[in-house]
Coordinates of C-alpha atoms in Angstrom, one line a residue:
X1 CA -38.0 -121.0 -53.5
X2 CA -41.5 -119.8 -53.0
X3 CA -41.0 -118.1 -49.7
X4 CA -40.0 -119.6 -46.3
X5 CA -36.8 -121.1 -47.2
X6 CA -35.6 -117.9 -49.0
X7 CA -36.3 -116.0 -45.7
X8 CA -34.4 -118.6 -43.7
X9 CA -31.3 -118.3 -46.3
X10 CA -30.8 -114.7 -45.1
X11 CA -31.3 -115.4 -41.5
X12 CA -34.2 -113.1 -41.0
X13 CA -37.5 -113.6 -39.1
X14 CA -40.6 -114.3 -41.1
X15 CA -43.0 -111.4 -41.9
X16 CA -46.3 -112.4 -40.3
X17 CA -48.6 -111.8 -43.3
X18 CA -46.9 -114.1 -45.6
X19 CA -46.1 -117.0 -43.5
X20 CA -49.0 -117.4 -41.3
X21 CA -50.9 -119.1 -44.1
X22 CA -50.2 -122.7 -42.7
X23 CA -53.6 -123.6 -43.5
X24 CA -53.5 -123.1 -47.0
X25 CA -50.4 -125.6 -47.2
X26 CA -52.3 -127.9 -45.0
X27 CA -55.2 -127.6 -47.6
X28 CA -52.8 -128.0 -50.6
X29 CA -51.3 -131.4 -49.0
X30 CA -54.8 -132.6 -48.2
X31 CA -56.2 -132.0 -51.9
X32 CA -52.8 -133.4 -53.4
X33 CA -53.4 -136.8 -51.3
X34 CA -57.0 -137.0 -52.2
X35 CA -56.3 -136.5 -55.8
X36 CA -53.4 -139.1 -55.7
X37 CA -55.2 -141.8 -54.1
X38 CA -58.3 -142.2 -56.7
X39 CA -55.7 -141.7 -59.6
X40 CA -53.7 -144.5 -58.2
X41 CA -56.7 -146.7 -57.5
X42 CA -57.8 -146.2 -61.3
X43 CA -54.3 -146.6 -62.9
X44 CA -52.3 -148.8 -60.7
X45 CA -51.3 -152.5 -61.4
X46 CA -51.9 -155.3 -58.9
X47 CA -49.2 -157.1 -56.8
X48 CA -45.9 -155.8 -55.5
X49 CA -46.2 -152.5 -57.2
X50 CA -49.7 -151.9 -55.6
X51 CA -48.2 -152.4 -52.1
X52 CA -45.0 -150.1 -52.8
X53 CA -47.4 -147.4 -54.0
X54 CA -49.7 -147.7 -50.9
X55 CA -46.6 -147.6 -48.8
X56 CA -45.8 -144.4 -50.6
X57 CA -48.9 -142.7 -49.9
X58 CA -48.6 -143.8 -46.2
X59 CA -45.2 -142.5 -46.1
X60 CA -46.3 -139.2 -47.5
X61 CA -49.0 -138.9 -45.1
X62 CA -47.1 -139.8 -42.0
X63 CA -44.1 -137.6 -43.1
X64 CA -46.1 -134.6 -43.4
X65 CA -47.9 -135.2 -40.1
X66 CA -44.7 -135.8 -38.2
X67 CA -42.6 -133.0 -39.4
X68 CA -43.6 -131.5 -42.6
X69 CA -46.6 -129.5 -41.5
X70 CA -44.4 -128.0 -38.8
X71 CA -42.0 -126.8 -41.3
X72 CA -44.1 -124.1 -42.6
X73 CA -44.7 -122.5 -39.2
X74 CA -41.0 -122.4 -38.0
X75 CA -37.7 -123.7 -38.5
X76 CA -37.5 -127.4 -37.5
X77 CA -35.9 -130.7 -38.6
X78 CA -39.0 -131.4 -40.3
X79 CA -38.4 -128.5 -43.0
X80 CA -35.2 -130.4 -44.3
X81 CA -36.1 -134.0 -43.9
X82 CA -39.5 -134.0 -45.1
X83 CA -39.0 -132.8 -48.8
X84 CA -36.5 -135.8 -48.9
X85 CA -39.1 -138.1 -47.6
X86 CA -41.7 -136.6 -49.8
X87 CA -39.7 -137.4 -52.8
X88 CA -39.1 -141.0 -51.9
X89 CA -42.8 -141.4 -51.3
X90 CA -43.4 -139.8 -54.7
X91 CA -41.1 -142.3 -56.4
X92 CA -42.8 -145.2 -54.5
X93 CA -46.2 -144.1 -56.0
X94 CA -44.7 -143.7 -59.4
X95 CA -43.8 -147.4 -59.1
X96 CA -47.6 -148.3 -59.0
X97 CA -48.8 -145.6 -61.3
X98 CA -47.0 -143.1 -63.1
X99 CA -50.1 -140.9 -63.4
X100 CA -50.7 -140.8 -59.7
X101 CA -46.8 -140.3 -59.2
X102 CA -47.1 -137.2 -61.6
X103 CA -49.9 -135.6 -59.4
X104 CA -47.8 -136.4 -56.3
X105 CA -44.6 -134.8 -57.9
X106 CA -46.5 -131.4 -58.6
X107 CA -47.3 -131.2 -54.8
X108 CA -43.7 -132.5 -53.6
X109 CA -42.1 -130.0 -56.0
X110 CA -44.0 -127.1 -54.4
X111 CA -43.3 -128.1 -51.0
X112 CA -39.7 -128.4 -51.6
X113 CA -39.4 -124.8 -52.9
X114 CA -41.2 -123.8 -50.1
X115 CA -39.2 -125.5 -47.4
X116 CA -35.6 -125.6 -48.4
X117 CA -33.0 -123.1 -49.4
X118 CA -32.7 -122.3 -53.1
X119 CA -29.6 -124.3 -53.9
X120 CA -30.6 -127.4 -51.9
X121 CA -34.1 -127.2 -53.5
X122 CA -32.6 -127.1 -56.8
X123 CA -30.5 -130.2 -56.3
X124 CA -33.2 -132.2 -54.8
X125 CA -35.8 -131.2 -57.3
X126 CA -33.1 -132.4 -60.0
X127 CA -32.4 -135.7 -58.4
X128 CA -36.1 -136.2 -57.8
X129 CA -36.9 -135.8 -61.5
X130 CA -34.0 -138.0 -62.6
X131 CA -35.2 -141.0 -60.4
X132 CA -39.0 -140.1 -61.4
X133 CA -38.0 -140.3 -65.1
X134 CA -36.3 -143.6 -64.8
X135 CA -39.3 -145.2 -63.1
X136 CA -41.5 -143.8 -65.8
X137 CA -38.9 -145.0 -68.5
X138 CA -39.0 -148.5 -66.9
X139 CA -42.8 -148.2 -66.9
X140 CA -42.9 -147.6 -70.7
X141 CA -40.7 -150.6 -71.7
X142 CA -37.1 -149.2 -71.0
X143 CA -36.6 -148.9 -74.9
X144 CA -34.9 -146.1 -77.0
X145 CA -38.1 -144.5 -77.9
X146 CA -39.8 -144.4 -74.7
X147 CA -36.5 -142.9 -73.4
X148 CA -36.6 -139.9 -75.8
X149 CA -40.2 -139.4 -75.1
X150 CA -39.6 -139.6 -71.3
X151 CA -36.6 -137.3 -71.6
X152 CA -38.5 -134.7 -73.4
X153 CA -41.5 -134.8 -70.8
X154 CA -39.7 -135.3 -67.7
X155 CA -36.8 -133.0 -69.0
X156 CA -39.6 -130.2 -69.5
X157 CA -41.2 -130.6 -66.5
X158 CA -37.8 -130.3 -64.6
X159 CA -37.0 -127.1 -66.5
X160 CA -40.5 -125.6 -65.6
X161 CA -40.0 -126.5 -61.9
X162 CA -36.6 -125.1 -61.7
X163 CA -37.4 -121.9 -63.5
X164 CA -40.6 -121.2 -61.7
X165 CA -38.7 -122.1 -58.4
X166 CA -35.9 -119.5 -59.0
X167 CA -38.4 -117.0 -60.3
X168 CA -40.7 -117.3 -57.1
X169 CA -37.5 -117.3 -55.0
X170 CA -36.2 -114.2 -56.5
X171 CA -39.6 -112.3 -55.9
X172 CA -39.4 -113.7 -52.3
X173 CA -36.0 -112.3 -51.8
X174 CA -36.9 -109.0 -53.4
X175 CA -39.9 -108.6 -51.1
X176 CA -37.8 -109.5 -48.1
X177 CA -35.1 -107.1 -49.2
X178 CA -37.7 -104.2 -49.4
X179 CA -39.2 -105.3 -46.1
X180 CA -35.7 -104.8 -44.5
X181 CA -35.2 -101.5 -46.1
X182 CA -38.6 -100.3 -44.9
X183 CA -37.9 -101.5 -41.3
X184 CA -34.5 -99.8 -41.5
X185 CA -36.2 -96.7 -42.6
X186 CA -38.7 -96.9 -39.8
X187 CA -36.0 -97.7 -37.2
X188 CA -33.9 -94.7 -38.4
X189 CA -37.1 -92.3 -38.3
X190 CA -37.7 -93.4 -34.8
X191 CA -34.2 -92.8 -33.9
X192 CA -34.1 -89.5 -35.5
X193 CA -37.4 -88.4 -33.8
X194 CA -35.9 -89.8 -30.5
X195 CA -32.8 -87.6 -30.9
X196 CA -34.6 -84.6 -31.9
X197 CA -36.5 -84.9 -28.7
X198 CA -33.5 -85.4 -26.6
X199 CA -32.1 -82.3 -28.5
X200 CA -35.2 -80.2 -27.8
X201 CA -34.9 -81.3 -24.2
X202 CA -31.4 -80.3 -23.9
X203 CA -31.9 -77.0 -25.5
X204 CA -35.0 -76.2 -23.6
X205 CA -32.9 -77.1 -20.2
X206 CA -30.2 -74.8 -21.4
X207 CA -32.5 -72.0 -22.0
X208 CA -34.1 -72.4 -18.7
X209 CA -30.6 -72.5 -17.0
X210 CA -29.7 -69.5 -18.8
X211 CA -32.8 -67.6 -17.7
X212 CA -32.4 -68.8 -14.2
X213 CA -28.8 -67.7 -14.0
X214 CA -29.5 -64.3 -15.8
X215 CA -32.6 -63.6 -13.4
X216 CA -33.2 -65.5 -10.3
X217 CA -29.5 -66.2 -9.3
X218 CA -28.3 -62.7 -10.0
X219 CA -31.2 -61.4 -8.1
X220 CA -30.5 -63.5 -5.1
X221 CA -27.0 -62.6 -5.2
X222 CA -28.0 -59.0 -5.0
X223 CA -30.3 -59.8 -2.1
X224 CA -27.4 -61.3 -0.2
X225 CA -25.1 -58.3 -1.0
X226 CA -27.8 -55.8 0.2
X227 CA -28.5 -57.8 3.3
X228 CA -24.8 -57.8 4.3
X229 CA -24.6 -54.0 3.3
X230 CA -27.7 -53.4 5.5
X231 CA -26.2 -55.2 8.6
X232 CA -23.1 -53.1 8.3
X233 CA -25.2 -49.8 8.0
X234 CA -27.0 -51.1 11.3
X235 CA -23.8 -51.8 13.0
X236 CA -22.6 -48.3 12.3
X237 CA -26.0 -47.0 13.5
X238 CA -27.0 -45.4 9.9
X239 CA -30.8 -46.0 9.9
X240 CA -31.2 -44.0 6.6
X241 CA -28.9 -46.5 5.0
X242 CA -30.6 -49.5 6.6
X243 CA -34.0 -48.5 5.5
X244 CA -32.6 -47.8 1.8
X245 CA -31.0 -51.1 1.6
X246 CA -34.2 -52.8 3.1
X247 CA -36.3 -51.0 0.3
X248 CA -33.9 -52.3 -2.5
X249 CA -34.0 -55.7 -0.9
X250 CA -37.9 -55.7 -1.2
X251 CA -37.6 -54.4 -4.7
X252 CA -35.1 -57.1 -5.9
X253 CA -37.1 -59.8 -4.2
X254 CA -40.3 -58.5 -5.9
X255 CA -38.4 -58.6 -9.3
X256 CA -37.2 -62.1 -8.7
X257 CA -40.8 -63.3 -7.7
X258 CA -42.0 -61.6 -11.2
X259 CA -39.3 -63.5 -13.1
X260 CA -40.2 -66.6 -11.4
X261 CA -43.8 -66.3 -12.3
X262 CA -43.1 -65.6 -15.9
X263 CA -40.7 -68.7 -16.0
X264 CA -43.5 -71.0 -14.8
X265 CA -45.7 -69.4 -17.3
X266 CA -43.3 -70.1 -20.2
X267 CA -43.1 -73.6 -19.0
X268 CA -46.8 -74.2 -19.6
X269 CA -47.1 -77.2 -22.0
X270 CA -49.4 -76.7 -25.1
X271 CA -50.4 -80.4 -24.4
X272 CA -52.3 -79.2 -21.2
X273 CA -53.3 -75.9 -23.0
X274 CA -54.4 -74.9 -26.5
X275 CA -52.0 -72.6 -28.0
X276 CA -54.5 -69.6 -27.7
X277 CA -54.9 -70.4 -24.0
X278 CA -50.9 -70.9 -23.4
X279 CA -50.6 -67.3 -25.3
X280 CA -53.1 -65.8 -23.1
X281 CA -51.5 -67.0 -20.0
X282 CA -48.1 -65.8 -21.0
X283 CA -49.3 -62.3 -22.0
X284 CA -51.2 -61.9 -18.8
X285 CA -48.2 -63.0 -16.7
X286 CA -45.9 -60.5 -18.5
X287 CA -48.5 -57.7 -17.7
X288 CA -48.8 -58.4 -14.2
X289 CA -45.1 -58.9 -13.8
X290 CA -43.9 -55.7 -15.5
X291 CA -44.9 -52.3 -16.4
X292 CA -45.7 -53.1 -20.0
X293 CA -49.1 -53.2 -21.8
X294 CA -49.9 -55.9 -24.0
X295 CA -52.7 -57.9 -25.9
X296 CA -53.4 -61.0 -27.7
X297 CA -55.4 -60.6 -30.8
X298 CA -56.6 -64.0 -32.4
X299 CA -57.8 -63.7 -36.1
X300 CA -60.1 -66.5 -37.2
X301 CA -61.3 -69.6 -35.3
X302 CA -58.7 -71.2 -33.5
X303 CA -57.6 -74.6 -35.4
X304 CA -55.4 -77.4 -34.0
X305 CA -52.0 -77.5 -35.8
X306 CA -50.5 -80.5 -34.1
X307 CA -48.0 -80.5 -30.9
X308 CA -44.9 -79.8 -32.9
X309 CA -46.2 -76.7 -34.6
X310 CA -48.1 -75.3 -31.5
X311 CA -44.9 -75.8 -29.3
X312 CA -42.6 -74.1 -31.9
X313 CA -44.9 -71.2 -31.9
X314 CA -45.3 -70.8 -28.2
X315 CA -41.5 -71.0 -27.7
X316 CA -41.0 -68.2 -30.5
X317 CA -43.6 -66.1 -28.8
X318 CA -41.8 -66.5 -25.4
X319 CA -38.4 -65.7 -26.8
X320 CA -39.8 -62.5 -28.6
X321 CA -41.4 -61.3 -25.5
X322 CA -38.4 -62.0 -23.5
X323 CA -36.3 -59.9 -25.9
X324 CA -38.9 -57.2 -25.7
X325 CA -39.1 -57.3 -22.0
X326 CA -35.1 -57.3 -21.4
X327 CA -33.5 -55.6 -24.2
X328 CA -35.9 -53.2 -26.0
X329 CA -37.1 -50.7 -23.4
X330 CA -40.6 -51.2 -24.7
X331 CA -43.7 -50.1 -22.8
X332 CA -46.1 -51.9 -25.2
X333 CA -46.2 -55.1 -26.8
X334 CA -48.7 -57.2 -28.9
X335 CA -49.3 -60.7 -30.2
X336 CA -51.3 -61.8 -33.0
X337 CA -52.3 -65.1 -34.1
X338 CA -53.8 -65.5 -37.4
X339 CA -55.7 -68.5 -38.6
X340 CA -57.2 -67.0 -41.6
X341 CA -54.5 -67.5 -44.4
X342 CA -55.5 -70.9 -45.6
X343 CA -53.3 -73.9 -44.6
X344 CA -50.9 -71.5 -42.7
X345 CA -50.8 -70.3 -39.3
X346 CA -49.1 -66.8 -38.6
X347 CA -47.9 -65.6 -35.3
X348 CA -46.8 -61.9 -35.2
X349 CA -45.2 -60.1 -32.1
X350 CA -44.5 -56.5 -32.0
X351 CA -43.3 -53.8 -29.5
X352 CA -42.5 -50.1 -29.3
X353 CA -39.0 -50.6 -28.0
X354 CA -35.8 -48.9 -29.2
X355 CA -35.2 -51.5 -32.1
X356 CA -32.0 -52.2 -33.8
X357 CA -30.4 -52.3 -37.2
X358 CA -30.3 -56.0 -38.5
X359 CA -27.7 -55.2 -40.9
X360 CA -25.2 -53.8 -38.5
X361 CA -26.0 -56.0 -35.6
X362 CA -25.5 -59.8 -35.8
X363 CA -28.3 -61.9 -34.6
X364 CA -27.9 -63.0 -31.1
X365 CA -28.9 -66.4 -29.5
X366 CA -32.6 -65.4 -29.1
X367 CA -33.3 -64.8 -33.0
X368 CA -31.0 -67.5 -33.9
X369 CA -33.0 -69.9 -31.8
X370 CA -36.3 -68.4 -33.2
X371 CA -35.1 -69.2 -36.8
X372 CA -34.1 -72.8 -35.7
X373 CA -37.5 -73.5 -34.3
X374 CA -39.3 -72.1 -37.4
X375 CA -37.1 -74.0 -39.8
X376 CA -38.0 -77.3 -37.7
X377 CA -41.6 -77.0 -38.5
X378 CA -41.2 -75.6 -42.1
X379 CA -41.8 -72.2 -41.1
X380 CA -40.7 -68.8 -42.3
X381 CA -39.5 -65.8 -40.3
X382 CA -40.0 -62.2 -41.2
X383 CA -38.1 -59.4 -39.1
X384 CA -39.0 -55.8 -39.4
X385 CA -37.1 -53.5 -37.1
X386 CA -34.8 -50.4 -37.0
X387 CA -33.4 -47.7 -34.6
X388 CA -36.2 -46.3 -32.9
X389 CA -38.8 -48.0 -34.9
X390 CA -39.5 -50.9 -32.6
X391 CA -39.5 -54.4 -33.5
X392 CA -41.9 -56.6 -35.4
X393 CA -41.4 -60.4 -35.9
X394 CA -43.9 -62.8 -37.8
X395 CA -43.6 -66.5 -38.3
X396 CA -45.7 -68.4 -40.6
X397 CA -45.8 -72.1 -40.5
X398 CA -47.7 -74.8 -42.3
X399 CA -50.8 -76.0 -40.2

């Protein structure tokens, strides 16, 4: 079938670009009727046959107006009933003029394949051609010679109509299957993107929970313990011990405040800052909160790389500087953002800490997370470190 019936056969909603061309079907029907009427007027016989042919034209127009036209827009009873009525009308027109009936049959065949499921359309077209041929044979004298001519002519028309109908139907089905595959792929991609976003949110929450537990929670626990120790020392009248505990409380609280500021800085979204601005804020906060000296160098004019890439680079820089701050014992660190290497962006962090032996020490959670983030955006990680040599980590990602 040429389209809509094929789609209905598999129970799928009609794709908008193909089946909104209802105006085209209306124009085709109008042209078919306008051609049928003058041919009928020029070739018809008079009397009862003329009355039957005129009734056929009126039936064709009325059936299309009542239900046929709506059949091209949506599922409706007219999409099944109209082709049957249209074939009846074509046979009635053929009674008056087989030339006009031939024109009408071409129109009805097209509409049948468009409106009906393939098997039903095949049976209706076959039945229609049989009756159509019988009427033409009667028109031709109902003898053996006329029978052979009509059989060859009508049989050839039937074969062509069925073959073309099945061919167009197969094209419509293939197009619909491809459309379904594309829709499925798009839905899968959307679901995958949503899952990745949720996974990223979950990982970020876990990271933040670990940061709070390892820093703020432990710091507040220390403040509580030192406060109780100070109360005990005060009860014993040990002023020196009270003053010492108060100094420790102040130091611990200040450390917690610095850690809180760093965590807040790390939560700065690239969506509200450019990557360079976010890194500047991160470096400035770490310098203010620790005794480390650090700087950010930007090589080349900054260029946008997309939210996914920029967010990954920011989180990698945060992880590297966290490792430098907590585990390396470094006094200096540096961050370099290089935009001069073609279609890639390179982020490099370094420190003068104690370093480690990559071959002897398994990668911790921090470095594992760095590699995962880089892999997610097609990046490559290069780690250079060793005992007493500090640590240098660079990540190159496509822009």
